[in-house]
Short mmCIF file of C-alpha atoms in Angstrom, two decimals:
data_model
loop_
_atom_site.label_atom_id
_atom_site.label_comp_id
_atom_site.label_asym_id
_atom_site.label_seq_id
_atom_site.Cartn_x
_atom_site.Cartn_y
_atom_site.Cartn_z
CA UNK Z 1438 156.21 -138.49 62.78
CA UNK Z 1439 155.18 -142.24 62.92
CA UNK Z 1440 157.92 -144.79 62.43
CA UNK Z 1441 157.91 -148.46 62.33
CA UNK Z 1442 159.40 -150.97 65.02
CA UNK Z 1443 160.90 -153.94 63.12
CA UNK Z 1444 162.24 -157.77 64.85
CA UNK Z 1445 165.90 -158.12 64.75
CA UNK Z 1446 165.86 -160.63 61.43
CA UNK Z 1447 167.95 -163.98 62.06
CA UNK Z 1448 169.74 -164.86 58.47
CA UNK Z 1449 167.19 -165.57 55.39
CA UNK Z 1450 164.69 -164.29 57.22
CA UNK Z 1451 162.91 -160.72 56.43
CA UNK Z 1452 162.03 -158.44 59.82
CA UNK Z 1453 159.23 -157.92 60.87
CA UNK Z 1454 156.89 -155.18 62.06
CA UNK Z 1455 156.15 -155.39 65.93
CA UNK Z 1456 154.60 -152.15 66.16
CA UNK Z 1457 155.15 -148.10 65.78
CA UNK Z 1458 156.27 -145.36 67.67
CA UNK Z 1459 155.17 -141.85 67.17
CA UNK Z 1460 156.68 -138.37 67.85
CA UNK Z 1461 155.23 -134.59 67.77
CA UNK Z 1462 157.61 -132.21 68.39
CA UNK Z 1463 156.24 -128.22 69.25
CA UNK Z 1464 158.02 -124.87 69.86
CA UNK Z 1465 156.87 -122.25 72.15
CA UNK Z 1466 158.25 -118.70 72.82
CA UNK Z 1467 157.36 -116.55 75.42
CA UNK Z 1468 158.89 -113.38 76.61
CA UNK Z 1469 157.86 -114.12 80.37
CA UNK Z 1470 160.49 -116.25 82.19
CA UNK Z 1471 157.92 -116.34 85.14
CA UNK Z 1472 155.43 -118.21 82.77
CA UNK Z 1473 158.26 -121.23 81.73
CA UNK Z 1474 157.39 -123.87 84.39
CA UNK Z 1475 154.01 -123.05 83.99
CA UNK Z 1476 154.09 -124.31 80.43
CA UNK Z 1477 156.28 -127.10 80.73
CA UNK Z 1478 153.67 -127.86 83.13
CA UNK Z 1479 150.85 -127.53 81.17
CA UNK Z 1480 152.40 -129.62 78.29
CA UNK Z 1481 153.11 -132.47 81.19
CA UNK Z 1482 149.38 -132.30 81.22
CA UNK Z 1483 148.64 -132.82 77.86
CA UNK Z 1484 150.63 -135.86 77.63
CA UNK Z 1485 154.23 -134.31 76.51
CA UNK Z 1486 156.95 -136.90 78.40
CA UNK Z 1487 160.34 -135.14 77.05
CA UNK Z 1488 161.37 -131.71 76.81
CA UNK Z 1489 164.48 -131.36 74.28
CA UNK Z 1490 166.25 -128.34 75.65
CA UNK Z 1491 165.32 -124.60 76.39
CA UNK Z 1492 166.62 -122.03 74.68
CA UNK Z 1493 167.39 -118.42 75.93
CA UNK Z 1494 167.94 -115.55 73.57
CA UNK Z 1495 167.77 -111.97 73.80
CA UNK Z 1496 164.68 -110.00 72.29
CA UNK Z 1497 166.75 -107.17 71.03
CA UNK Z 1498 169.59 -107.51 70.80
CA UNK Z 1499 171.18 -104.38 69.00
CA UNK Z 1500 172.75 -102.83 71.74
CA UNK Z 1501 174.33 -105.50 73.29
CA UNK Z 1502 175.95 -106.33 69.29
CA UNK Z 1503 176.86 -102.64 69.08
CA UNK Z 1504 178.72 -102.77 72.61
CA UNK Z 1505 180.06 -105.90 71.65
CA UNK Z 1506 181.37 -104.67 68.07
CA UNK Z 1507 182.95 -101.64 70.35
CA UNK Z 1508 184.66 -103.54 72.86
CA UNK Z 1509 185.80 -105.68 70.13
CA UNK Z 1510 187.22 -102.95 68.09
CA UNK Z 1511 189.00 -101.05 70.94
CA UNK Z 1512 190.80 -104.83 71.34
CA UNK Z 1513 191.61 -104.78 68.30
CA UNK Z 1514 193.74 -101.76 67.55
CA UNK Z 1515 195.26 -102.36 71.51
CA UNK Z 1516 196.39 -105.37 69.97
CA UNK Z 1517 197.56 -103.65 66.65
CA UNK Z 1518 199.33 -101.32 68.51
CA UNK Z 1519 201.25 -103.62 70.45
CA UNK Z 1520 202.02 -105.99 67.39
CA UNK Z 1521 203.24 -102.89 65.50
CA UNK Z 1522 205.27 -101.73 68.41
CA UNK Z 1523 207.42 -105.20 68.81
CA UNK Z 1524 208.28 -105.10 65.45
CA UNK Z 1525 209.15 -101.35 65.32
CA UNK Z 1526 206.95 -100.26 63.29
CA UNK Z 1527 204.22 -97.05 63.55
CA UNK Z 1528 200.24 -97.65 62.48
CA UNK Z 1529 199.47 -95.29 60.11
CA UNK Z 1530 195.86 -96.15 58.92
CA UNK Z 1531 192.94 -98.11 59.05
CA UNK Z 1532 193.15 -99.76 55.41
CA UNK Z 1533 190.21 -102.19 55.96
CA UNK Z 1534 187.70 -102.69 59.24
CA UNK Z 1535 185.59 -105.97 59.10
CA UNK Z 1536 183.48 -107.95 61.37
CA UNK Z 1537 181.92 -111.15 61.56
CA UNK Z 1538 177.74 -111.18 61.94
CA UNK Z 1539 176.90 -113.32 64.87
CA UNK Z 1540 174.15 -114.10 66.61
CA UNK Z 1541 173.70 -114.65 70.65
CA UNK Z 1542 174.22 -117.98 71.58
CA UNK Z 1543 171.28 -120.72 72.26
CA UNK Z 1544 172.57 -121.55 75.82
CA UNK Z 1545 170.53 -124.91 76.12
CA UNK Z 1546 169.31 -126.21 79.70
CA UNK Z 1547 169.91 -129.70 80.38
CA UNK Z 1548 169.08 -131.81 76.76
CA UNK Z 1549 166.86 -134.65 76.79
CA UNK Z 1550 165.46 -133.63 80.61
CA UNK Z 1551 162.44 -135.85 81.04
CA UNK Z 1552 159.84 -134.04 82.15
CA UNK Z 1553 157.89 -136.73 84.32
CA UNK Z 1554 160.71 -136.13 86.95
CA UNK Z 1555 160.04 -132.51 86.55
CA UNK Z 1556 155.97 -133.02 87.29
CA UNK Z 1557 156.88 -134.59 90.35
CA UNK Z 1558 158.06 -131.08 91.95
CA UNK Z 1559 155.66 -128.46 90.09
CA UNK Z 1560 155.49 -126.06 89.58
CA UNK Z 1561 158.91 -126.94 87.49
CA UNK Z 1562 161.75 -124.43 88.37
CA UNK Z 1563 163.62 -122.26 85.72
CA UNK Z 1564 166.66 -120.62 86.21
CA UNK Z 1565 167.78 -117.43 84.29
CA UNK Z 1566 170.98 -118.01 82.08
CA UNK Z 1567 173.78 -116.03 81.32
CA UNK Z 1568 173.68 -115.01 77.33
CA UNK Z 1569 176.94 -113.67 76.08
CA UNK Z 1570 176.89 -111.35 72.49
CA UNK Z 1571 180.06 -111.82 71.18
CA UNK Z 1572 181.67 -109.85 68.27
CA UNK Z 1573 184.70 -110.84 66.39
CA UNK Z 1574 186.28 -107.46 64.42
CA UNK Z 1575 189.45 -107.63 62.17
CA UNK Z 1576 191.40 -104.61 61.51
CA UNK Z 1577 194.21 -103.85 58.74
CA UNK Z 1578 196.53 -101.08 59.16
CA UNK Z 1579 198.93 -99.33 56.99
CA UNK Z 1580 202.28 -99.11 58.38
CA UNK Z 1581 205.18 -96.91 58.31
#
């Protein structure tokens, strides 16, 4: 994207242009963590003089949602139990099961790191990151 650099106008006065700034912006995925600093390197190289942030995701991701969606059940009912419980009640039940569809969450690694401080100790370090699936389920019981 090219935008336009305008003077600060004094009163009746129109601004004007003092020059342009330009911006390219590119994603890259790779499944190889050992490969990162190698291509934040390489893009250091080319010219690139800001990384936005890195983003860390799981490539499948179904079994950590299906052990999340368990866990998150089983806490659930505990939950249920103990609610119905305190107020004397028994569950009798399940009337309706739900769950919320979420996705693992983009941990991001320091935004807006400028990568000419990074070129200055290459190859550029990356640190693994701790990616939580979380599942939220809601459960309504029939009571007696």
């Amino acid at each position: 994207a090219v935008s336009r650099e305008y003077t600060r106008p004094r009163p009746r006065q129109k601004p004007a242009i003092v020059g342009y700034t330009a911006q390219n912006a590119i994603t890259v995925q790779t499944p190889e963590m050992s490969k990162l600093g190698t291509l934040i390197d390489s893009a250091i190289g080319a010219g690139a003089n800001r990384i936005n942030y890195l983003n860390f995701g799981l490539r499948e991701e179904t079994k950590a949602r299906e052990q999340a969606i368990t866990a998150a059940s089983k806490d659930a009912q505990a939950q249920a139990q103990t609610l119905a419980a305190s107020l004397g009640v028994k569950l009798k039940r399940v009337v309706k099961a739900t769950t919320v569809p979420q996705r693992a969450p983009i941990v991001p690694a320091r935004g807006g790191m400028m990568m000419a401080q990074a070129a200055e100790r290459a190859p550029t370090p990356i640190e693994a990151t701790q990616i939580t699936v979380s599942a939220t389920v809601s459960l309504t019981y029939e009571i007696e």
